[in-house]
């Protein structure tokens, strides 16, 4: 069955960087894009960006453009997301999600379990 | 960027009620509109994609409609397990923005 398993919670200080991983299994890894979505406490879901798992090309939200890097490792079926220069507002649960494209639609059909990243001095 | 606005932000209802949530996009998105259900401590789950297509395994009491800028999610007869937060999302163009959520409470 399709699974996306994310790395564990990380506590970070302001100014630090965090790298999260998302390991895929149960499907052909290279055939789907992986997106990252975050949710700060009490806030709406927020799209951060996406990566082509096969070729590694990525598209980022302008909000995170200068601080986020997404990479892919096809040998381990793992996608990574690094967010730098963390601030308290980055405290959130971070999700990876598989992007499915069908005729007339595009949506996230499988999600990781989420990774909590508290940012505090 | 496309802004998504849901209404209401919260809703109180009872088991067996029919409930409708609306979502409006700030610009045309055709039918690239998805609905997700989120429960505390768990990842969102897709219910409806392409505005009106029911995802496999989702109960038929959930339905979606709309196109262009205005969309609705309807739950025909609320069950206890439906009390959750619902989000709409546009997948017309990045950034793939979400609505602010509708919390459905007993």
Coordinates of N, CA and C in Angstrom, one line a residue:
Chain A
X1 N 0.8 -1.2 0.0 CA 0.0 0.0 0.0 C 0.9 1.2 0.0
X2 N 0.3 2.3 -0.5 CA 1.1 3.6 -0.6 C 1.3 4.1 0.8
X3 N 2.6 4.5 1.1 CA 2.9 5.1 2.4 C 3.9 6.2 2.2
X4 N 3.7 7.3 2.9 CA 4.7 8.3 3.0 C 5.0 8.4 4.5
X5 N 6.3 8.1 4.8 CA 6.7 8.2 6.2 C 7.7 9.3 6.4
X6 N 7.3 10.2 7.3 CA 8.2 11.4 7.6 C 9.1 11.2 8.8
X7 N 10.1 12.0 8.8 CA 11.0 12.0 9.9 C 10.4 12.5 11.2
X8 N 11.1 12.3 12.3 CA 10.5 12.7 13.6 C 10.6 14.2 13.9
X9 N 9.9 14.6 15.0 CA 9.8 15.9 15.4 C 11.2 16.5 15.7
X10 N 11.4 17.8 15.4 CA 12.6 18.5 15.6 C 12.4 19.8 16.3
X11 N 13.1 20.1 17.4 CA 13.0 21.4 18.1 C 14.2 22.2 17.6
X12 N 13.8 23.4 17.2 CA 14.9 24.3 16.6 C 14.9 25.7 17.2
X13 N 16.0 26.3 17.2 CA 16.1 27.7 17.7 C 16.0 28.7 16.5
X14 N 15.6 29.9 16.8 CA 15.5 30.9 15.7 C 16.9 31.0 15.0
X15 N 16.8 31.1 13.7 CA 18.0 31.3 12.9 C 18.6 30.0 12.4
X16 N 18.2 28.9 13.0 CA 18.7 27.6 12.6 C 17.9 27.1 11.3
X17 N 18.4 25.9 10.8 CA 17.8 25.3 9.6 C 17.2 23.9 10.1
X18 N 16.3 23.4 9.3 CA 15.8 22.1 9.6 C 15.6 21.4 8.3
X19 N 16.0 20.1 8.3 CA 15.8 19.2 7.1 C 14.9 18.1 7.5
X20 N 13.7 18.0 6.8 CA 12.8 16.9 7.0 C 12.8 16.0 5.8
X21 N 12.5 14.7 6.1 CA 12.5 13.7 5.1 C 11.1 13.1 4.9
X22 N 10.9 12.5 3.8 CA 9.6 11.9 3.4 C 9.9 10.7 2.6
X23 N 9.8 9.5 3.2 CA 10.2 8.3 2.4 C 8.9 7.6 1.9
X24 N 8.9 7.4 0.6 CA 7.8 6.8 -0.1 C 7.9 5.3 -0.3
X25 N 6.8 4.6 -0.3 CA 6.8 3.2 -0.6 C 5.4 2.8 -1.1
X26 N 5.4 1.6 -1.8 CA 4.1 1.1 -2.3 C 3.7 1.6 -3.6
X27 N 4.5 2.4 -4.3 CA 4.2 2.9 -5.7 C 5.5 3.2 -6.4
X28 N 5.4 3.5 -7.7 CA 6.5 3.9 -8.5 C 6.9 5.4 -8.1
X29 N 7.9 5.5 -7.3 CA 8.3 6.8 -6.7 C 8.5 7.9 -7.8
X30 N 9.1 7.6 -8.9 CA 9.4 8.6 -9.9 C 8.2 9.1 -10.7
X31 N 7.1 8.4 -10.6 CA 5.9 8.8 -11.4 C 5.1 9.9 -10.8
X32 N 5.4 10.4 -9.6 CA 4.6 11.4 -8.9 C 5.4 12.5 -8.4
X33 N 4.8 13.7 -8.4 CA 5.4 14.8 -7.7 C 5.1 14.7 -6.2
X34 N 6.0 15.2 -5.4 CA 5.7 15.3 -3.9 C 5.6 16.8 -3.6
X35 N 4.6 17.2 -2.8 CA 4.4 18.5 -2.3 C 4.6 18.6 -0.8
X36 N 5.0 19.8 -0.3 CA 5.0 20.0 1.1 C 4.0 21.1 1.5
X37 N 3.3 20.8 2.5 CA 2.2 21.6 3.1 C 2.5 21.8 4.6
X38 N 2.3 23.0 5.1 CA 2.5 23.1 6.6 C 1.2 23.7 7.2
X39 N 1.1 23.5 8.5 CA 0.0 24.0 9.3 C 0.5 24.5 10.6
X40 N 0.5 25.8 10.7 CA 0.8 26.4 12.0 C -0.4 26.3 13.0
X41 N -0.1 26.4 14.3 CA -1.2 26.2 15.2 C -2.4 27.1 15.0
X42 N -3.6 26.5 14.8 CA -4.8 27.3 14.6 C -4.9 28.0 13.2
X43 N -4.0 27.7 12.3 CA -4.0 28.3 11.0 C -4.4 27.3 9.9
X44 N -4.6 27.9 8.7 CA -5.0 27.1 7.6 C -3.8 26.3 7.0
X45 N -4.1 25.3 6.3 CA -3.0 24.6 5.6 C -2.4 25.6 4.6
X46 N -1.0 25.4 4.5 CA -0.3 26.4 3.6 C 0.6 25.6 2.7
X47 N 0.5 25.8 1.4 CA 1.3 25.1 0.4 C 2.7 25.8 0.3
X48 N 3.7 24.9 0.4 CA 5.1 25.5 0.4 C 5.8 25.3 -0.9
X49 N 5.5 24.2 -1.6 CA 6.2 23.9 -2.9 C 6.1 22.5 -3.2
X50 N 6.8 22.1 -4.4 CA 6.7 20.8 -4.9 C 8.0 20.4 -5.6
X51 N 8.2 19.1 -5.8 CA 9.3 18.6 -6.4 C 9.0 17.4 -7.3
X52 N 9.5 17.4 -8.5 CA 9.4 16.3 -9.4 C 10.3 15.2 -8.9
X53 N 9.7 14.1 -8.4 CA 10.5 13.1 -7.7 C 11.5 12.4 -8.7
X54 N 11.2 12.4 -10.0 CA 12.1 11.8 -11.0 C 13.3 12.6 -11.3
X55 N 13.0 13.9 -11.6 CA 14.1 14.8 -12.1 C 14.6 15.8 -11.1
X56 N 13.9 16.0 -10.0 CA 14.4 16.9 -9.0 C 14.1 18.4 -9.2
X57 N 13.4 18.7 -10.4 CA 13.1 20.1 -10.5 C 11.9 20.5 -9.6
X58 N 12.0 21.7 -9.1 CA 11.1 22.1 -8.0 C 10.4 23.5 -8.3
X59 N 9.3 23.7 -7.7 CA 8.6 25.0 -7.7 C 8.3 25.3 -6.3
X60 N 8.6 26.5 -5.9 CA 8.4 27.0 -4.5 C 7.4 28.1 -4.4
X61 N 6.6 28.2 -3.3 CA 5.8 29.4 -3.1 C 6.8 30.5 -2.9
X62 N 6.3 31.7 -3.4 CA 7.1 32.9 -3.3 C 7.4 33.2 -1.9
X63 N 6.5 32.9 -1.0 CA 6.7 33.2 0.4 C 8.0 32.5 1.0
X64 N 8.3 31.3 0.5 CA 9.4 30.6 1.0 C 10.6 30.5 0.0
X65 N 10.5 31.2 -1.1 CA 11.5 31.0 -2.2 C 12.9 31.1 -1.7
X66 N 13.2 32.1 -0.9 CA 14.6 32.3 -0.5 C 15.1 31.5 0.7
X67 N 14.2 30.6 1.2 CA 14.6 29.9 2.4 C 14.4 28.4 2.3
X68 N 13.7 27.9 1.3 CA 13.4 26.5 1.2 C 14.1 25.8 0.0
X69 N 14.5 24.6 0.3 CA 15.1 23.7 -0.8 C 14.6 22.3 -0.7
X70 N 14.1 21.8 -1.8 CA 13.5 20.5 -1.8 C 14.4 19.7 -2.8
X71 N 14.7 18.4 -2.3 CA 15.6 17.6 -3.1 C 15.0 16.2 -3.1
X72 N 15.5 15.3 -4.0 CA 15.0 14.0 -4.1 C 16.1 13.0 -4.2
X73 N 15.9 11.8 -3.7 CA 16.9 10.7 -3.8 C 16.2 9.5 -4.3
X74 N 16.3 9.2 -5.6 CA 15.6 8.1 -6.2 C 16.2 6.8 -5.7
X75 N 17.4 6.8 -5.2 CA 17.9 5.5 -4.7 C 17.3 5.0 -3.5
X76 N 16.7 5.9 -2.7 CA 16.0 5.5 -1.4 C 14.6 6.0 -1.4
X77 N 14.1 6.4 -2.5 CA 12.7 6.9 -2.6 C 12.3 7.9 -1.6
X78 N 13.2 8.9 -1.4 CA 13.0 9.8 -0.3 C 13.1 11.3 -0.9
X79 N 12.2 12.1 -0.4 CA 12.3 13.5 -0.7 C 12.6 14.3 0.6
X80 N 13.4 15.3 0.4 CA 13.9 16.1 1.6 C 13.4 17.6 1.4
X81 N 13.1 18.2 2.5 CA 12.7 19.6 2.5 C 13.5 20.3 3.6
X82 N 14.4 21.3 3.2 CA 15.1 22.1 4.1 C 14.6 23.5 4.2
X83 N 14.4 24.0 5.4 CA 13.9 25.3 5.6 C 14.9 26.0 6.5
X84 N 15.5 27.1 6.0 CA 16.5 27.8 6.7 C 16.0 29.1 7.4
X85 N 16.9 29.7 8.2 CA 16.7 30.9 8.9 C 15.3 30.9 9.6
X86 N 15.1 29.8 10.4 CA 13.8 29.6 11.1 C 13.5 30.7 12.0
X87 N 12.2 31.1 12.1 CA 11.7 32.0 13.1 C 10.5 31.4 13.8
X88 N 10.0 32.0 14.8 CA 8.9 31.4 15.6 C 7.7 31.2 14.8
X89 N 7.5 32.0 13.8 CA 6.3 31.8 12.9 C 6.4 30.5 12.1
X90 N 7.5 29.9 12.0 CA 7.7 28.7 11.3 C 7.3 27.4 12.1
X91 N 6.9 27.7 13.4 CA 6.4 26.6 14.2 C 5.1 26.0 13.6
X92 N 5.2 24.7 13.2 CA 4.1 24.2 12.5 C 4.3 22.6 12.4
X93 N 3.2 22.0 11.9 CA 3.3 20.6 11.5 C 3.5 20.6 10.0
X94 N 4.6 19.9 9.5 CA 4.9 19.9 8.1 C 4.5 18.6 7.5
X95 N 3.8 18.6 6.4 CA 3.4 17.4 5.7 C 4.0 17.3 4.3
X96 N 4.3 16.1 4.0 CA 4.5 15.8 2.5 C 3.3 15.1 2.0
X97 N 3.0 15.3 0.7 CA 1.8 14.7 0.1 C 2.1 14.4 -1.3
X98 N 1.6 13.2 -1.8 CA 1.7 12.8 -3.2 C 0.6 13.5 -4.0
X99 N 1.1 14.0 -5.2 CA 0.2 14.8 -6.0 C -0.3 13.9 -7.2
X100 N -1.6 13.7 -7.2 CA -2.1 12.8 -8.3 C -2.8 13.7 -9.3
X101 N -2.5 13.3 -10.6 CA -3.1 14.1 -11.7 C -4.0 13.1 -12.5
X102 N -5.2 13.5 -12.6 CA -6.2 12.8 -13.4 C -6.9 13.7 -14.4
X103 N -7.7 13.2 -15.3 CA -8.4 14.0 -16.3 C -9.3 15.0 -15.5
X104 N -9.0 16.3 -15.6 CA -9.8 17.3 -15.0 C -9.5 17.6 -13.6
X105 N -8.5 16.9 -13.0 CA -8.3 17.2 -11.6 C -6.8 16.9 -11.2
X106 N -6.4 17.6 -10.1 CA -5.1 17.4 -9.5 C -5.3 17.5 -8.0
X107 N -4.8 16.6 -7.2 CA -5.1 16.6 -5.8 C -4.1 15.8 -5.0
X108 N -4.0 15.9 -3.7 CA -3.2 15.2 -2.8 C -3.9 13.9 -2.4
X109 N -3.5 12.8 -2.8 CA -4.2 11.6 -2.5 C -3.6 10.8 -1.3
X110 N -2.3 11.0 -1.0 CA -1.7 10.4 0.1 C -0.8 11.4 0.8
X111 N -0.9 11.4 2.1 CA -0.1 12.3 3.0 C 0.8 11.6 3.9
X112 N 1.9 12.2 4.3 CA 2.7 11.7 5.4 C 2.0 12.0 6.7
X113 N 2.5 11.5 7.8 CA 1.9 11.6 9.1 C 2.1 12.9 9.7
X114 N 3.0 13.7 9.1 CA 3.3 15.1 9.6 C 4.5 15.0 10.5
X115 N 5.3 16.2 10.5 CA 6.4 16.3 11.4 C 6.3 17.7 12.1
X116 N 6.3 17.6 13.4 CA 6.2 18.9 14.2 C 7.5 19.5 14.4
X117 N 7.6 20.8 14.0 CA 8.8 21.6 14.2 C 8.5 22.8 15.1
X118 N 8.8 22.7 16.4 CA 8.6 23.9 17.2 C 9.9 24.8 17.1
X119 N 9.7 26.1 16.9 CA 10.9 27.0 16.8 C 10.8 27.9 18.0
X120 N 11.8 27.8 18.9 CA 11.7 28.6 20.1 C 13.1 28.8 20.7
X121 N 13.4 29.9 21.2 CA 14.7 30.2 21.9 C 14.7 29.6 23.3
Chain B
X1 N -1.7 35.6 -6.7 CA -2.1 34.3 -6.1 C -3.6 34.3 -5.9
X2 N -4.1 33.0 -6.0 CA -5.5 32.8 -5.8 C -5.9 32.7 -4.4
X3 N -6.9 33.5 -3.9 CA -7.3 33.4 -2.5 C -8.6 32.5 -2.4
X4 N -8.6 31.7 -1.4 CA -9.8 30.8 -1.2 C -10.5 31.2 0.1
X5 N -11.8 31.4 0.0 CA -12.6 31.8 1.1 C -13.7 30.9 1.4
X6 N -13.8 30.3 2.6 CA -14.8 29.4 2.9 C -15.8 30.0 3.9
X7 N -17.0 29.5 3.8 CA -18.0 30.0 4.8 C -19.0 28.8 5.0
X8 N -19.4 28.7 6.3 CA -19.0 29.5 7.4 C -17.6 29.0 8.0
X9 N -17.1 29.7 8.9 CA -15.8 29.3 9.5 C -16.1 28.2 10.5
X10 N -17.3 28.2 11.1 CA -17.6 27.1 12.0 C -19.1 26.9 11.9
X11 N -19.5 25.7 12.3 CA -20.9 25.3 12.1 C -21.3 24.2 13.1
X12 N -22.4 24.4 13.8 CA -22.9 23.5 14.7 C -24.0 22.7 14.1
X13 N -24.0 21.4 14.2 CA -25.0 20.6 13.6 C -25.3 19.3 14.4
X14 N -26.2 18.6 14.0 CA -26.6 17.3 14.7 C -26.5 16.1 13.8
X15 N -26.3 15.0 14.4 CA -26.3 13.7 13.6 C -27.6 13.7 12.8
X16 N -27.5 13.4 11.5 CA -28.6 13.3 10.6 C -28.9 14.6 9.8
X17 N -28.3 15.7 10.2 CA -28.5 16.9 9.5 C -27.9 16.9 8.1
X18 N -28.4 17.8 7.3 CA -27.8 18.0 6.0 C -27.0 19.3 6.1
X19 N -25.8 19.3 5.7 CA -24.9 20.4 5.9 C -24.3 20.8 4.5
X20 N -24.1 22.2 4.3 CA -23.5 22.7 3.1 C -22.4 23.7 3.5
X21 N -21.2 23.5 2.9 CA -20.1 24.4 3.1 C -19.8 25.0 1.8
X22 N -19.5 26.3 1.8 CA -19.2 27.0 0.5 C -17.8 27.4 0.4
X23 N -17.3 27.5 -0.8 CA -15.9 28.0 -1.0 C -15.9 28.8 -2.2
X24 N -15.2 30.0 -2.1 CA -15.2 30.9 -3.2 C -13.7 31.2 -3.6
X25 N -13.4 31.1 -4.8 CA -12.0 31.5 -5.3 C -12.0 32.9 -5.8
X26 N -10.8 33.6 -5.6 CA -10.7 35.0 -6.0 C -10.6 35.2 -7.5
X27 N -10.4 34.1 -8.2 CA -10.4 34.1 -9.7 C -10.8 32.8 -10.2
X28 N -11.0 32.7 -11.5 CA -11.5 31.5 -12.2 C -10.5 30.3 -12.0
X29 N -11.1 29.2 -11.5 CA -10.3 28.0 -11.4 C -10.9 26.8 -12.0
X30 N -11.8 27.0 -13.0 CA -12.5 25.9 -13.6 C -13.1 24.9 -12.6
X31 N -12.7 23.6 -12.7 CA -13.2 22.7 -11.6 C -12.0 22.1 -10.8
X32 N -10.9 22.9 -10.8 CA -9.7 22.4 -10.1 C -9.9 22.8 -8.6
X33 N -10.8 22.1 -8.0 CA -11.2 22.4 -6.6 C -11.3 21.1 -5.8
X34 N -10.6 21.0 -4.7 CA -10.6 19.8 -3.9 C -11.1 20.1 -2.5
X35 N -11.7 19.1 -1.9 CA -12.2 19.2 -0.5 C -11.5 18.1 0.4
X36 N -11.0 18.5 1.5 CA -10.3 17.6 2.4 C -11.0 17.7 3.8
X37 N -10.9 16.6 4.5 CA -11.3 16.5 5.9 C -10.1 16.3 6.8
X38 N -10.1 17.1 7.9 CA -9.0 16.9 8.8 C -9.5 16.7 10.2
X39 N -9.0 15.7 10.9 CA -9.3 15.5 12.3 C -8.1 15.7 13.1
X40 N -8.2 16.1 14.4 CA -7.1 16.5 15.2 C -6.0 15.4 15.3
X41 N -4.8 15.8 15.0 CA -3.7 14.9 15.1 C -3.5 14.0 14.0
X42 N -4.3 14.2 12.9 CA -4.1 13.3 11.7 C -4.0 14.2 10.5
X43 N -3.4 13.6 9.4 CA -3.2 14.3 8.2 C -4.6 14.5 7.5
X44 N -4.7 15.5 6.7 CA -5.9 15.7 5.9 C -6.2 14.5 5.0
X45 N -7.4 14.3 4.6 CA -7.8 13.2 3.8 C -8.7 13.8 2.7
X46 N -8.4 13.5 1.4 CA -9.2 14.0 0.3 C -10.6 13.3 0.3
X47 N -11.6 14.1 0.1 CA -13.0 13.6 0.0 C -13.5 13.7 -1.5
X48 N -13.3 14.9 -2.0 CA -13.8 15.3 -3.4 C -12.6 15.9 -4.1
X49 N -12.5 15.5 -5.4 CA -11.5 16.2 -6.3 C -12.2 16.6 -7.6
X50 N -11.6 17.5 -8.3 CA -12.2 18.0 -9.5 C -13.6 18.5 -9.3
X51 N -13.8 19.2 -8.1 CA -15.1 19.8 -7.7 C -16.2 18.8 -7.4
X52 N -16.3 17.7 -8.0 CA -17.5 16.9 -7.8 C -17.2 15.4 -7.8
X53 N -16.0 15.0 -8.0 CA -15.6 13.5 -8.1 C -15.3 13.0 -6.7
X54 N -16.0 12.0 -6.3 CA -15.8 11.4 -5.0 C -14.6 10.5 -5.0
X55 N -13.7 10.7 -4.1 CA -12.5 9.9 -4.0 C -12.9 8.5 -3.5
X56 N -12.2 7.5 -4.1 CA -12.5 6.1 -3.7 C -12.5 5.9 -2.2
X57 N -13.5 5.2 -1.7 CA -13.6 4.9 -0.3 C -14.3 5.9 0.5
X58 N -14.7 7.0 -0.1 CA -15.4 8.1 0.7 C -16.9 7.8 0.6
X59 N -17.6 7.9 1.7 CA -19.0 7.6 1.7 C -19.8 8.5 0.8
X60 N -20.8 8.0 0.2 CA -21.6 8.7 -0.8 C -22.5 9.8 -0.2
X61 N -22.5 10.0 1.1 CA -23.2 11.1 1.7 C -22.5 12.4 1.4
X62 N -21.2 12.3 1.0 CA -20.4 13.5 0.6 C -20.6 13.8 -0.9
X63 N -20.8 15.1 -1.2 CA -20.9 15.4 -2.6 C -20.4 16.9 -2.8
X64 N -19.9 17.1 -4.0 CA -19.4 18.5 -4.3 C -20.0 19.0 -5.6
X65 N -20.1 20.3 -5.7 CA -20.5 20.9 -6.9 C -19.9 22.2 -7.1
X66 N -20.1 22.8 -8.3 CA -19.6 24.1 -8.6 C -18.5 24.1 -9.8
X67 N -18.3 25.3 -10.3 CA -17.3 25.5 -11.3 C -17.0 27.0 -11.4
X68 N -15.8 27.3 -11.9 CA -15.5 28.8 -12.0 C -14.9 29.3 -10.8
X69 N -15.8 29.9 -9.9 CA -15.3 30.5 -8.7 C -16.1 30.1 -7.5
X70 N -17.2 29.5 -7.6 CA -18.1 29.1 -6.5 C -18.4 27.6 -6.4
X71 N -18.1 27.1 -5.2 CA -18.2 25.7 -5.0 C -18.9 25.3 -3.7
X72 N -19.4 24.1 -3.6 CA -20.1 23.7 -2.4 C -19.7 22.3 -2.1
X73 N -19.6 22.0 -0.8 CA -19.5 20.6 -0.3 C -20.8 20.3 0.6
X74 N -21.4 19.3 0.3 CA -22.6 18.9 1.0 C -22.5 17.5 1.6
X75 N -22.9 17.4 2.9 CA -23.0 16.2 3.6 C -24.4 15.9 3.8
X76 N -25.0 14.8 3.2 CA -26.4 14.7 3.2 C -27.0 14.3 4.5
X77 N -26.3 13.5 5.3 CA -26.9 13.1 6.6 C -25.7 12.9 7.5
X78 N -25.4 13.8 8.3 CA -24.2 13.8 9.2 C -24.1 12.6 10.1
X79 N -23.0 12.0 10.1 CA -22.7 10.9 11.0 C -21.7 11.4 12.0
X80 N -21.6 10.7 13.1 CA -20.8 11.2 14.2 C -19.3 11.4 13.8
X81 N -18.8 10.5 12.9 CA -17.4 10.6 12.5 C -17.2 11.7 11.5
X82 N -18.2 12.4 11.1 CA -18.0 13.6 10.2 C -17.7 14.9 10.9
X83 N -17.7 14.9 12.2 CA -17.4 16.1 12.9 C -15.9 16.3 12.9
X84 N -15.5 17.3 12.1 CA -14.1 17.5 11.8 C -14.0 18.9 11.2
X85 N -12.8 19.2 10.7 CA -12.6 20.5 9.9 C -12.4 20.2 8.5
X86 N -13.1 21.0 7.6 CA -13.1 20.8 6.2 C -12.4 22.0 5.5
X87 N -11.5 21.6 4.5 CA -10.8 22.6 3.8 C -11.0 22.4 2.3
X88 N -11.2 23.6 1.6 CA -11.2 23.5 0.1 C -9.8 23.9 -0.3
X89 N -9.4 23.5 -1.5 CA -8.1 23.8 -2.0 C -8.2 23.9 -3.5
X90 N -7.6 25.0 -4.1 CA -7.5 25.1 -5.5 C -6.2 24.5 -6.1
X91 N -6.3 23.7 -7.1 CA -5.2 23.1 -7.8 C -5.1 23.6 -9.2
X92 N -5.6 24.8 -9.5 CA -5.6 25.4 -10.8 C -4.2 25.9 -11.2
X93 N -3.6 26.6 -10.2 CA -2.2 27.2 -10.4 C -1.5 27.3 -9.1
X94 N -0.2 27.1 -9.1 CA 0.6 27.3 -7.9 C 0.6 28.8 -7.5
X95 N 0.7 29.2 -6.3 CA 0.6 28.3 -5.1 C -0.8 27.7 -4.9
X96 N -0.8 26.4 -4.6 CA -2.1 25.7 -4.5 C -2.7 26.0 -3.1
X97 N -3.4 27.1 -3.0 CA -3.9 27.6 -1.8 C -5.2 26.9 -1.2
X98 N -5.3 27.0 0.1 CA -6.4 26.4 0.8 C -7.3 27.5 1.4
X99 N -8.5 27.1 1.6 CA -9.4 27.9 2.4 C -9.0 27.9 3.9
X100 N -9.7 28.8 4.6 CA -9.3 28.9 6.0 C -9.9 27.8 6.9
X101 N -10.7 26.9 6.3 CA -11.3 25.8 7.0 C -12.7 26.1 7.6
X102 N -13.5 25.0 7.7 CA -14.8 25.1 8.4 C -14.8 24.0 9.4
X103 N -14.9 24.4 10.7 CA -15.0 23.5 11.8 C -16.4 23.1 12.0
X104 N -16.7 21.8 11.8 CA -18.0 21.2 12.0 C -18.1 20.6 13.4
X105 N -19.0 21.2 14.2 CA -19.1 20.7 15.6 C -20.5 20.2 15.9
X106 N -20.5 19.3 16.9 CA -21.8 18.8 17.3 C -22.6 19.9 18.1

